[in-house]
Short mmCIF file of C-alpha atoms in Angstrom, two decimals:
data_model
loop_
_atom_site.label_atom_id
_atom_site.label_comp_id
_atom_site.label_asym_id
_atom_site.label_seq_id
_atom_site.Cartn_x
_atom_site.Cartn_y
_atom_site.Cartn_z
CA MET A 79 -31.86 -35.42 198.08
CA MET A 80 -32.74 -31.92 199.57
CA PHE A 81 -35.68 -31.36 197.24
CA ARG A 82 -37.14 -34.93 198.18
CA ARG A 83 -36.85 -34.62 202.10
CA GLY A 84 -38.35 -31.12 201.73
CA LEU A 85 -41.46 -33.19 199.89
CA ILE A 86 -41.99 -36.06 202.37
CA LEU A 87 -42.02 -33.18 205.20
CA PHE A 88 -44.45 -31.64 203.47
CA LEU A 89 -46.89 -34.12 202.43
CA PRO A 90 -47.57 -35.09 205.88
CA ARG A 91 -48.05 -31.62 207.26
CA LEU A 92 -50.66 -31.36 204.02
CA ALA A 93 -52.69 -34.28 205.43
CA GLY A 94 -52.36 -33.03 209.04
CA LEU A 95 -54.41 -29.60 207.86
CA LEU A 96 -56.67 -31.68 205.71
CA VAL A 97 -57.55 -34.33 208.81
CA VAL A 98 -57.85 -30.89 211.32
CA ALA A 99 -60.52 -29.45 208.57
CA CYS A 100 -62.50 -32.13 208.52
CA CYS A 101 -62.65 -32.50 212.29
CA SER A 102 -63.49 -28.59 212.58
CA VAL A 103 -66.59 -29.47 209.71
CA SER A 104 -68.02 -32.15 212.10
CA ILE A 105 -67.91 -30.60 215.23
CA VAL A 106 -69.70 -27.29 213.40
CA TYR A 107 -72.49 -29.65 212.07
CA MET A 108 -72.86 -31.84 215.76
CA LEU A 109 -73.40 -28.37 217.19
CA ALA A 110 -75.80 -27.30 214.69
CA CYS A 111 -77.88 -30.24 214.40
CA THR A 112 -78.17 -30.99 218.34
CA PRO A 113 -81.32 -29.75 219.99
CA ARG A 114 -80.76 -26.61 222.21
CA GLY A 115 -80.91 -26.57 225.80
CA ASP A 116 -84.09 -25.88 227.37
CA ASN A 117 -83.20 -22.16 228.02
CA GLN A 118 -82.74 -21.64 224.34
CA GLN A 119 -86.03 -23.86 223.05
CA LEU A 120 -88.38 -21.57 221.36
CA ALA A 121 -91.87 -21.42 223.51
CA LEU A 122 -94.20 -24.36 221.99
CA PRO A 123 -97.91 -23.45 221.80
CA ARG A 124 -100.38 -25.25 224.31
CA VAL A 125 -101.96 -28.04 222.58
CA HIS A 126 -105.42 -27.09 222.87
CA SER A 127 -104.48 -23.57 221.06
CA PRO A 128 -106.30 -23.02 217.97
CA THR A 129 -103.00 -21.97 216.13
CA ALA A 130 -100.95 -25.27 217.80
CA LYS A 131 -101.11 -27.13 214.40
CA GLU A 132 -99.85 -23.57 212.45
CA GLY A 133 -97.30 -23.07 215.29
CA TYR A 134 -95.83 -26.20 214.92
CA GLU A 135 -95.36 -25.84 211.49
CA ALA A 136 -93.72 -22.76 211.36
CA ILE A 137 -91.19 -24.26 213.75
CA LEU A 138 -90.46 -27.13 211.78
CA GLN A 139 -90.26 -24.80 208.60
CA GLU A 140 -87.36 -22.86 211.03
CA ARG A 141 -85.18 -25.78 211.78
CA GLU A 142 -85.32 -26.67 208.20
CA GLU A 143 -84.39 -23.43 207.08
CA GLN A 144 -81.66 -23.51 209.46
CA HIS A 145 -80.27 -27.16 208.59
CA ARG A 146 -80.91 -26.12 204.72
CA ASN A 147 -78.36 -22.94 205.15
CA TYR A 148 -75.94 -25.15 207.40
CA ILE A 149 -75.97 -27.70 204.76
CA ILE A 150 -74.86 -25.36 202.30
CA SER A 151 -72.27 -23.59 204.16
CA LEU A 152 -70.64 -26.88 204.87
CA LYS A 153 -70.66 -27.27 201.31
CA LYS A 154 -68.92 -24.02 200.55
CA GLN A 155 -66.12 -25.37 203.23
CA ILE A 156 -65.44 -28.40 201.49
CA ALA A 157 -65.52 -26.67 198.12
CA GLN A 158 -62.36 -24.43 199.82
CA LEU A 159 -60.65 -27.16 201.04
CA LYS A 160 -60.67 -28.86 197.55
CA ALA A 161 -59.97 -25.88 195.96
CA GLU A 162 -56.89 -25.27 198.46
CA LEU A 163 -55.85 -29.40 198.07
CA GLN A 164 -55.82 -28.84 194.38
CA GLY A 165 -53.84 -25.67 194.38
CA ARG A 166 -51.10 -27.77 196.31
CA SER A 167 -51.47 -30.18 194.38
CA LYS A 168 -50.42 -28.25 191.41
CA GLN A 169 -47.79 -26.17 193.36
CA LEU A 170 -46.26 -29.75 193.93
CA LYS A 171 -46.37 -30.71 190.09
CA ASN A 172 -44.46 -27.53 189.36
CA VAL A 173 -42.11 -27.83 191.75
CA GLN A 174 -41.17 -31.53 190.48
CA GLY A 175 -41.71 -30.07 186.92
CA GLN A 176 -38.69 -27.72 187.83
CA HIS A 177 -36.22 -29.93 189.50
CA PRO A 178 -36.73 -33.31 187.60
CA ASP A 179 -34.67 -36.24 188.87
CA PRO A 180 -32.34 -36.22 186.09
CA SER A 181 -31.63 -40.23 186.66
CA ALA A 182 -35.48 -40.38 186.01
CA THR A 183 -34.93 -39.41 182.53
CA GLN A 184 -32.34 -41.70 181.43
CA PRO A 185 -33.73 -44.61 179.40
CA ASP A 186 -34.76 -47.87 181.36
CA HIS A 187 -35.28 -50.58 179.17
CA SER A 188 -36.90 -52.86 181.64
CA ASN A 189 -40.23 -50.53 182.22
CA PRO A 190 -40.17 -48.45 178.41
CA GLU A 191 -43.68 -46.86 179.36
CA LYS A 192 -42.56 -45.53 182.51
CA ALA A 193 -39.05 -44.65 180.79
CA GLN A 194 -41.02 -42.40 178.15
CA ALA A 195 -43.24 -40.67 180.61
CA ASN A 196 -40.26 -39.56 182.52
CA LEU A 197 -38.69 -38.35 179.09
CA LEU A 198 -42.07 -36.84 178.54
CA ALA A 199 -42.27 -34.75 181.69
CA PHE A 200 -38.62 -33.80 181.28
CA LEU A 201 -39.23 -32.10 177.91
CA ARG A 202 -42.25 -30.58 179.16
CA SER A 203 -40.30 -29.06 182.06
CA GLN A 204 -37.91 -27.48 179.43
CA ILE A 205 -40.45 -25.49 178.45
CA ASP A 206 -41.36 -23.76 181.79
CA LYS A 207 -37.91 -23.50 182.54
CA ALA A 208 -37.09 -21.79 179.33
CA GLU A 209 -37.78 -18.20 178.44
CA VAL A 210 -41.64 -18.92 176.77
CA HIS A 211 -44.10 -17.83 179.03
CA SER A 212 -42.10 -14.91 181.17
CA GLY A 213 -38.98 -12.94 180.73
CA VAL A 214 -36.02 -14.11 183.29
CA LYS A 215 -34.05 -11.25 184.84
CA LEU A 216 -30.45 -10.99 182.99
CA SER A 217 -27.37 -9.69 184.62
CA THR A 218 -25.86 -7.14 181.52
CA GLU A 219 -27.03 -6.65 177.87
CA TYR A 220 -24.82 -9.73 176.80
CA ALA A 221 -26.90 -12.20 178.36
CA ALA A 222 -29.62 -11.53 176.25
CA VAL A 223 -30.11 -14.59 173.32
CA PRO A 224 -31.04 -12.41 170.59
CA PHE A 225 -33.77 -13.86 167.83
CA GLU A 226 -33.40 -14.29 164.27
CA SER A 227 -36.18 -13.39 161.95
CA PHE A 228 -37.12 -15.22 158.52
CA THR A 229 -39.83 -15.36 155.52
CA LEU A 230 -40.40 -18.04 153.41
CA GLN A 231 -37.29 -16.66 151.26
CA LYS A 232 -34.67 -15.26 153.82
CA VAL A 233 -32.96 -15.83 156.89
CA TYR A 234 -31.81 -12.29 158.50
CA GLN A 235 -29.00 -13.26 161.16
CA LEU A 236 -26.84 -11.57 163.38
CA GLU A 237 -24.16 -14.69 163.69
CA THR A 238 -23.23 -14.32 159.76
CA GLY A 239 -20.97 -17.38 159.90
CA LEU A 240 -18.57 -18.33 156.81
CA THR A 241 -20.65 -16.29 154.09
CA ARG A 242 -20.56 -12.91 155.91
CA HIS A 243 -24.31 -12.19 154.61
CA PRO A 244 -26.64 -10.70 157.40
CA GLU A 245 -29.27 -11.99 155.23
CA GLU A 246 -29.84 -15.11 153.24
CA LYS A 247 -31.49 -18.19 151.94
CA PRO A 248 -30.29 -21.22 154.28
CA VAL A 249 -27.33 -22.68 152.97
CA ARG A 250 -27.36 -25.46 155.68
CA LYS A 251 -29.68 -28.35 154.96
CA ASP A 252 -30.03 -28.98 158.90
CA LYS A 253 -31.39 -24.89 159.00
CA ARG A 254 -33.35 -25.13 155.69
CA ASP A 255 -35.06 -28.31 156.87
CA GLU A 256 -35.36 -27.17 160.24
CA LEU A 257 -37.59 -23.69 159.03
CA VAL A 258 -39.66 -25.45 156.40
CA GLU A 259 -40.37 -28.17 159.28
CA VAL A 260 -42.01 -25.43 161.32
CA ILE A 261 -43.72 -23.47 159.06
CA GLU A 262 -45.76 -26.74 157.86
CA LEU A 263 -46.67 -27.92 161.69
CA ALA A 264 -47.45 -24.32 162.05
CA ALA A 265 -49.99 -24.62 159.10
CA GLY A 266 -51.00 -27.89 160.41
CA SER A 267 -52.34 -26.56 163.81
CA LEU A 268 -54.14 -23.85 162.13
CA ASN A 269 -55.83 -26.13 160.22
CA SER A 270 -56.56 -28.50 163.22
CA PRO A 271 -58.56 -26.47 165.64
CA ALA A 272 -60.01 -27.44 168.77
CA GLY A 273 -63.96 -27.81 169.11
CA ASP A 274 -66.22 -28.47 166.13
CA GLY A 275 -64.74 -30.86 163.76
CA ASN A 276 -67.72 -30.72 161.48
CA ALA A 277 -67.41 -26.85 161.39
CA LYS A 278 -65.51 -25.18 157.96
CA HIS A 279 -62.17 -23.86 158.72
CA ARG A 280 -60.04 -21.62 156.45
CA LEU A 281 -56.96 -24.01 154.89
CA TYR A 282 -53.88 -22.26 156.05
CA THR A 283 -50.78 -22.79 153.27
CA ALA A 284 -46.87 -21.52 153.46
CA SER A 285 -48.23 -19.14 151.23
CA ASP A 286 -50.33 -17.59 154.51
CA PHE A 287 -47.02 -17.45 156.22
CA VAL A 288 -45.66 -13.67 156.95
CA GLU A 289 -42.64 -13.47 158.96
CA GLY A 290 -41.18 -15.36 161.99
CA ILE A 291 -38.41 -15.18 164.80
CA TYR A 292 -36.48 -18.02 166.52
CA ARG A 293 -33.73 -18.35 169.04
CA THR A 294 -32.52 -21.35 170.98
CA GLU A 295 -31.20 -21.37 174.46
CA LYS A 296 -28.84 -24.18 174.33
CA ASP A 297 -29.68 -26.01 177.55
CA LYS A 298 -33.37 -25.92 177.00
CA GLY A 299 -34.29 -25.77 173.18
CA THR A 300 -35.32 -23.29 170.33
CA LEU A 301 -38.18 -21.13 170.45
CA TYR A 302 -40.60 -20.18 167.45
CA GLU A 303 -43.00 -17.34 167.28
CA LEU A 304 -44.60 -17.60 163.33
CA THR A 305 -46.98 -15.35 162.21
CA PHE A 306 -49.88 -16.07 159.64
CA LYS A 307 -52.06 -13.92 157.83
CA GLY A 308 -55.94 -13.65 159.42
CA ASP A 309 -59.20 -13.63 158.16
CA SER A 310 -58.90 -9.47 157.29
CA LYS A 311 -56.00 -6.75 156.29
CA HIS A 312 -55.64 -6.37 160.32
CA GLN A 313 -55.97 -9.36 161.47
CA PHE A 314 -53.15 -12.33 162.12
CA LYS A 315 -52.60 -15.89 163.46
CA LYS A 316 -49.65 -15.99 165.87
CA ILE A 317 -48.28 -19.32 166.63
CA VAL A 318 -45.71 -20.29 169.63
CA LEU A 319 -43.72 -23.52 168.98
CA PHE A 320 -40.67 -25.28 170.98
CA ARG A 321 -38.66 -27.67 169.76
CA PRO A 322 -37.51 -29.07 173.60
CA PHE A 323 -34.16 -30.52 173.90
CA GLY A 324 -34.00 -33.80 175.81
CA PRO A 325 -31.45 -35.00 178.32
CA VAL A 326 -27.94 -35.51 178.02
CA MET A 327 -27.07 -39.01 177.14
CA LYS A 328 -24.01 -41.04 177.27
CA VAL A 329 -22.93 -42.15 173.57
CA LYS A 330 -19.52 -43.92 174.36
CA ASN A 331 -16.56 -43.77 177.38
CA GLU A 332 -13.45 -44.86 176.00
CA ASN A 333 -9.42 -44.53 176.70
CA VAL A 334 -7.28 -42.84 173.73
CA ASN A 335 -3.63 -43.50 173.88
CA VAL A 336 -1.94 -41.37 171.50
CA ALA A 337 1.67 -42.01 173.20
CA ASP A 338 2.68 -43.71 169.67
CA THR A 339 0.60 -41.74 167.00
CA LEU A 340 3.55 -39.76 165.15
CA ILE A 341 2.44 -36.67 163.07
CA ASN A 342 4.12 -35.72 159.96
CA VAL A 343 4.30 -32.22 159.17
CA ILE A 344 4.53 -31.46 155.87
CA VAL A 345 5.57 -28.03 154.69
CA PRO A 346 5.59 -26.84 150.82
CA LEU A 347 8.36 -23.99 150.43
CA ALA A 348 9.90 -21.84 147.71
CA LYS A 349 12.71 -19.14 148.71
CA ARG A 350 11.10 -18.08 152.27
CA ALA A 351 14.15 -18.77 154.08
CA SER A 352 13.79 -16.15 156.73
CA LYS A 353 10.19 -17.37 157.32
CA PHE A 354 11.79 -20.82 157.57
CA ARG A 355 14.28 -20.28 159.98
CA GLN A 356 11.54 -18.70 162.15
CA PHE A 357 9.46 -21.89 161.67
CA MET A 358 12.12 -24.09 162.71
CA GLN A 359 12.46 -22.22 166.01
CA ASN A 360 8.67 -22.80 166.70
CA PHE A 361 8.98 -26.27 165.71
CA ARG A 362 12.49 -27.07 167.49
CA GLU A 363 10.69 -25.61 171.25
CA MET A 364 7.23 -27.23 170.15
CA GLY A 365 7.62 -30.27 168.33
CA ILE A 366 10.84 -31.53 169.15
CA GLN A 367 11.52 -30.66 172.59
CA GLN A 368 8.08 -30.58 174.10
CA ASP A 369 6.05 -33.29 171.85
CA GLY A 370 9.00 -35.42 170.49
CA ARG A 371 6.46 -38.01 168.44
CA ILE A 372 6.96 -35.84 165.06
CA HIS A 373 8.32 -36.05 161.50
CA LEU A 374 9.26 -32.97 159.47
CA THR A 375 8.75 -33.35 155.42
CA VAL A 376 9.71 -30.20 153.67
CA VAL A 377 8.95 -29.86 149.64
CA TYR A 378 11.04 -27.37 147.96
CA PHE A 379 10.53 -25.81 144.88
CA GLY A 380 13.22 -24.40 142.57
CA LYS A 381 16.74 -23.68 143.71
CA GLU A 382 16.60 -20.41 144.82
CA GLN A 383 17.82 -19.92 148.47
CA MET A 384 17.37 -23.67 148.68
CA ASN A 385 20.91 -24.32 150.20
CA GLU A 386 20.12 -21.77 152.96
CA VAL A 387 16.88 -24.05 153.53
CA LYS A 388 18.74 -27.17 153.98
CA SER A 389 21.78 -25.35 155.86
CA ILE A 390 18.79 -24.49 158.52
CA LEU A 391 17.11 -27.92 158.78
CA GLU A 392 20.75 -29.28 159.02
CA ASN A 393 21.86 -27.27 162.06
CA THR A 394 18.50 -27.80 163.63
CA SER A 395 18.86 -31.49 163.13
CA LYS A 396 22.60 -31.73 164.83
CA SER A 397 21.80 -29.38 167.55
CA ALA A 398 18.49 -30.61 168.47
CA ASN A 399 19.68 -34.77 167.78
CA PHE A 400 16.88 -34.59 165.40
CA LYS A 401 16.97 -37.29 162.34
CA ASN A 402 13.13 -37.42 161.56
CA PHE A 403 12.89 -35.24 159.08
CA THR A 404 12.52 -35.35 154.78
CA PHE A 405 13.81 -32.86 152.31
CA ILE A 406 12.37 -33.72 148.47
CA HIS A 407 13.11 -31.19 145.86
CA LEU A 408 11.25 -30.16 142.94
CA ASN A 409 12.75 -28.15 140.26
CA GLU A 410 9.33 -26.68 139.25
CA GLU A 411 7.07 -24.01 139.74
CA PHE A 412 5.78 -23.84 143.29
CA SER A 413 2.25 -25.57 143.71
CA ARG A 414 1.26 -25.74 147.36
CA GLY A 415 -1.48 -28.79 146.32
CA LYS A 416 1.59 -30.85 144.06
CA GLY A 417 3.83 -30.24 147.56
CA LEU A 418 1.28 -31.73 149.61
CA ASP A 419 0.53 -34.48 147.91
CA VAL A 420 3.75 -35.34 147.01
CA GLY A 421 4.90 -34.93 150.85
CA ALA A 422 2.19 -36.94 151.76
CA ARG A 423 2.68 -40.08 149.07
CA PHE A 424 6.32 -39.96 149.98
CA TRP A 425 5.86 -41.58 153.34
CA LYS A 426 7.00 -45.64 153.19
CA GLY A 427 6.07 -46.40 156.73
CA ASN A 428 2.70 -47.41 158.68
CA ASN A 429 -0.11 -45.20 158.66
CA VAL A 430 0.73 -41.77 159.87
CA VAL A 431 -0.97 -38.61 160.91
CA LEU A 432 -0.81 -35.71 158.23
CA PHE A 433 -0.21 -32.16 159.64
CA PHE A 434 -0.42 -29.76 156.48
CA CYS A 435 1.23 -26.74 157.27
CA ASP A 436 2.83 -23.57 156.23
CA VAL A 437 5.85 -21.80 156.98
CA ASP A 438 4.22 -18.78 158.49
CA ILE A 439 1.96 -20.70 160.75
CA TYR A 440 2.93 -21.11 164.82
CA PHE A 441 1.48 -24.18 166.73
CA THR A 442 2.06 -25.53 170.38
CA ALA A 443 2.26 -28.82 171.87
CA GLU A 444 -1.15 -28.76 172.59
CA PHE A 445 -2.13 -28.43 168.97
CA LEU A 446 -0.18 -31.20 168.14
CA ASN A 447 -2.39 -33.32 170.69
CA SER A 448 -5.74 -31.96 169.45
CA CYS A 449 -4.54 -33.05 165.97
CA ARG A 450 -4.22 -36.71 167.16
CA LEU A 451 -7.50 -36.79 169.05
CA ASN A 452 -9.35 -35.32 166.56
CA THR A 453 -8.38 -37.79 164.20
CA GLN A 454 -9.34 -41.33 163.13
CA PRO A 455 -8.46 -43.95 160.09
CA GLY A 456 -11.81 -44.24 158.43
CA LYS A 457 -13.71 -42.19 160.74
CA LYS A 458 -12.87 -38.35 161.10
CA VAL A 459 -10.51 -36.09 159.82
CA PHE A 460 -10.15 -32.45 161.16
CA TYR A 461 -10.08 -28.75 159.77
CA PRO A 462 -9.20 -26.53 162.94
CA VAL A 463 -10.16 -22.81 162.19
CA LEU A 464 -6.74 -20.91 163.25
CA PHE A 465 -6.74 -17.42 164.66
CA SER A 466 -5.05 -14.91 162.01
CA GLN A 467 -2.91 -12.08 163.48
CA TYR A 468 -3.24 -8.49 162.10
CA ASN A 469 -0.35 -6.53 161.01
CA PRO A 470 1.41 -5.44 164.33
CA SER A 471 2.93 -2.43 162.36
CA ILE A 472 -0.59 -1.29 163.03
CA ILE A 473 -1.79 -2.81 166.10
CA TYR A 474 1.10 -1.56 168.09
CA GLY A 475 2.04 1.54 165.86
CA HIS A 476 1.26 3.78 169.05
CA HIS A 477 3.75 1.52 171.24
CA ASP A 478 7.14 2.36 171.68
CA SER A 479 7.89 -1.28 170.62
CA ILE A 480 6.43 -4.10 168.76
CA PRO A 481 6.09 -6.82 171.85
CA SER A 482 7.90 -10.24 170.88
CA LEU A 483 6.17 -12.86 168.79
CA GLU A 484 4.86 -14.94 172.23
CA GLN A 485 3.32 -11.62 173.71
CA GLN A 486 1.64 -10.74 170.31
CA LEU A 487 -0.38 -14.36 170.29
CA VAL A 488 -3.19 -12.99 171.81
CA ILE A 489 -6.67 -13.72 171.02
CA LYS A 490 -8.38 -10.71 170.70
CA LYS A 491 -10.65 -8.70 168.62
CA GLU A 492 -7.85 -6.01 168.17
CA THR A 493 -5.14 -8.63 167.60
CA GLY A 494 -6.93 -10.84 164.76
CA PHE A 495 -9.73 -12.81 163.77
CA TRP A 496 -10.45 -16.41 163.10
CA ARG A 497 -9.68 -17.56 160.01
CA ASP A 498 -12.74 -19.64 158.95
CA PHE A 499 -12.59 -19.15 155.66
CA GLY A 500 -9.07 -20.79 155.24
CA PHE A 501 -9.10 -24.77 154.73
CA GLY A 502 -4.89 -25.21 154.32
CA MET A 503 -4.14 -26.38 157.80
CA THR A 504 -5.61 -29.62 158.22
CA CYS A 505 -5.11 -33.25 160.01
CA GLN A 506 -5.93 -36.32 158.53
CA TYR A 507 -4.48 -40.26 158.43
CA ARG A 508 -2.54 -41.02 155.56
CA SER A 509 -4.83 -43.71 154.54
CA ASP A 510 -8.00 -41.40 154.38
CA PHE A 511 -6.17 -38.68 152.04
CA ILE A 512 -4.75 -41.52 149.53
CA ASN A 513 -8.83 -43.21 149.75
CA ILE A 514 -10.09 -39.76 148.96
CA GLY A 515 -8.12 -38.79 145.87
CA GLY A 516 -5.22 -35.99 147.68
CA PHE A 517 -5.01 -33.05 145.86
CA ASP A 518 -6.20 -31.68 142.49
CA LEU A 519 -2.55 -31.26 140.90
CA ASP A 520 -3.98 -29.41 138.34
CA ILE A 521 -4.42 -26.38 140.41
CA LYS A 522 -1.46 -24.08 140.20
CA GLY A 523 -0.07 -21.42 142.49
CA TRP A 524 -1.71 -19.83 145.36
CA GLY A 525 -5.49 -20.53 146.71
CA GLY A 526 -8.42 -23.25 145.86
CA GLU A 527 -6.37 -26.62 146.18
CA ASP A 528 -7.36 -26.59 149.83
CA VAL A 529 -11.12 -26.08 149.60
CA HIS A 530 -11.11 -28.61 146.86
CA LEU A 531 -9.83 -30.96 149.17
CA TYR A 532 -12.20 -30.12 152.26
CA ARG A 533 -15.36 -30.66 149.74
CA LYS A 534 -14.01 -33.87 148.94
CA TYR A 535 -14.41 -34.88 152.92
CA LEU A 536 -17.53 -33.01 153.10
CA HIS A 537 -18.98 -35.42 150.10
CA SER A 538 -17.56 -38.46 151.85
CA ASN A 539 -18.94 -40.29 155.08
CA LEU A 540 -16.17 -38.93 157.30
CA ILE A 541 -16.79 -37.11 160.02
CA VAL A 542 -14.99 -33.26 159.40
CA ILE A 543 -14.44 -31.75 162.89
CA ARG A 544 -14.02 -28.22 162.21
CA THR A 545 -13.91 -26.03 165.32
CA PRO A 546 -11.51 -22.92 166.57
CA VAL A 547 -8.17 -23.76 168.30
CA ARG A 548 -6.48 -21.68 170.57
CA SER A 549 -3.39 -23.07 169.97
CA LEU A 550 -2.63 -22.48 166.22
CA PHE A 551 -1.80 -19.01 164.92
CA HIS A 552 -1.51 -17.40 161.26
CA LEU A 553 1.36 -15.16 161.55
CA TRP A 554 1.15 -11.53 159.43
CA HIS A 555 3.38 -11.44 156.37
CA GLU A 556 2.72 -8.89 153.77
CA LYS A 557 1.11 -11.00 150.87
CA GLN A 558 1.45 -10.25 147.23
CA CYS A 559 -1.05 -11.40 144.57
CA LEU A 560 0.85 -12.26 141.51
CA ASP A 561 -0.54 -11.38 137.85
CA GLU A 562 -0.18 -14.77 136.91
CA LEU A 563 -3.05 -15.74 139.16
CA THR A 564 -6.48 -16.66 137.50
CA PRO A 565 -9.37 -14.02 138.22
CA GLU A 566 -10.52 -15.96 140.77
CA GLN A 567 -7.28 -16.89 142.25
CA TYR A 568 -6.44 -13.06 142.47
CA LYS A 569 -9.80 -12.14 143.67
CA MET A 570 -9.36 -14.91 146.68
CA CYS A 571 -6.06 -13.43 147.08
CA MET A 572 -6.89 -9.95 147.33
CA GLN A 573 -10.33 -10.69 149.86
CA SER A 574 -7.85 -12.38 152.05
CA LYS A 575 -5.10 -9.64 151.74
CA ALA A 576 -7.69 -6.78 153.14
CA MET A 577 -8.79 -9.22 155.94
CA ASN A 578 -5.22 -9.71 157.07
CA GLU A 579 -4.25 -5.91 157.83
CA ALA A 580 -6.47 -5.13 161.02
CA SER A 581 -9.66 -5.06 162.19
CA HIS A 582 -12.33 -2.59 160.80
CA GLY A 583 -12.29 -0.01 164.25
CA GLN A 584 -8.22 0.03 163.14
CA LEU A 585 -8.47 0.70 159.48
CA GLY A 586 -11.17 3.05 160.01
CA MET A 587 -8.77 5.14 162.12
CA LEU A 588 -6.09 4.84 158.84
CA VAL A 589 -8.47 6.39 156.51
CA PHE A 590 -9.58 9.14 158.89
CA LYS A 591 -6.29 10.06 160.09
CA GLN A 592 -6.35 13.28 158.21
CA GLU A 593 -9.63 14.26 159.78
CA ILE A 594 -8.38 13.11 163.28
CA GLU A 595 -5.02 15.05 163.24
CA THR A 596 -7.25 18.15 161.69
CA HIS A 597 -9.54 17.81 164.92
CA LEU A 598 -6.70 17.53 167.04
CA GLN A 599 -4.94 20.93 165.97
CA ARG A 600 -7.72 22.74 166.20
CA GLN A 601 -8.44 21.48 169.64
CA LYS A 602 -4.70 22.95 170.49
CA LEU A 603 -5.58 26.26 168.80
CA SER A 604 -9.13 27.11 170.69
CA SER A 605 -7.17 26.08 173.94
CA LYS A 606 -4.34 28.27 173.62
CA LYS A 607 -6.60 31.09 172.77
CA THR A 608 -8.40 30.68 175.91
#
């Protein structure tokens, strides 16, 4: 509104300026063309003088020259006024482009042409707002948006994602298609130069592409700068492209009521009674006391420590007046996939949200609602990325004591990492799990079954919600990789074990511990000598 008021006040002033200028030009013209007074008139030659004719011709030529000069001067002034008017108009358009009316970019079905024009104007304004033609002042180095570079075969990236590769062939189809499209568009632009359509030009192809860089400003668009080979060794062609992001559009507005949405937490288990006791403390506080819309299914393998686990479960049931639990015993070798599959199929009630969980997981009541909000039967499954805790004895080794568990659950680079390679903790409706075919029961022991199920969902038409969550933690525990695992499973287990211990810097301090101690001793000796 402030911008529109300023525009309304500015336009009348501009019009008034033009009127005053035109009046001034008219007055000058009248003064120039009006005959001068008697005292200022040139002396006329006598009628019978032999030079009378030449004198009149000279006077007329002088007057004509004066008028011609005044006309040239007026034309210059008019041209200057026109240039100033065009400049002001351009400034107005730029201001309008930088501050488009958001309502004007929304689709107007009653006037499609106007809606299209508004959308094009908005997209053009995105280029002006982005860091394309000139730089933008930034407060710190952390505010800079870095470029990523690419060739025909590889992308060189700072954000390595799940693969952890600093350079790779684009694995994600959207990124691969994006860069192929940009290279083809740039080559097509080079092959369609402006000017003479009949002139012969070099035909550029993707093989002429040397390298490119690109970066995305999330609220504006993606900038691409591509370099192609030129006509000689030291000549290049550079193409700059910009993919503007359109205006935000409302897709859906709905109320979601999760008051009656029950979650069945399924935990496969063998031994580990002490960990199960810790898990039940978390389950009682968050699941029973704070949430209350929850069921627990424990699938236990073998007989060792089984009575202790059942005792923990029964004591929690009595003390918290909690009856919504199921205990299933399988007298066979532990298989996580088998336990989760059996627990999911054992349920006989209405369609329910399944939360596949482990005993070394800590969750909050907030996470349980995230589980409900991000699942929808026949539509969506939820694969949260949890925060995995480092070894507390390494993290807090220099402290007098290790803090309580609740104090340890802080999301910082020194305390843990996003476990983006893990797909074991997941929420989905039971109907979707059954329809997708459940787990591969041929997989035994640790690892592999969760990735297999995840890929099934990726190959389906269901939407997979994959996002980091701040309310789900993997608690550190010493990991043992058994000899019975297959080579692939053993490799996965050892990689997970290495990542679980500490950050790169903390592990480095352990590796160079002897060097650090030697350095400190030398410092002490040198200080004593001085």
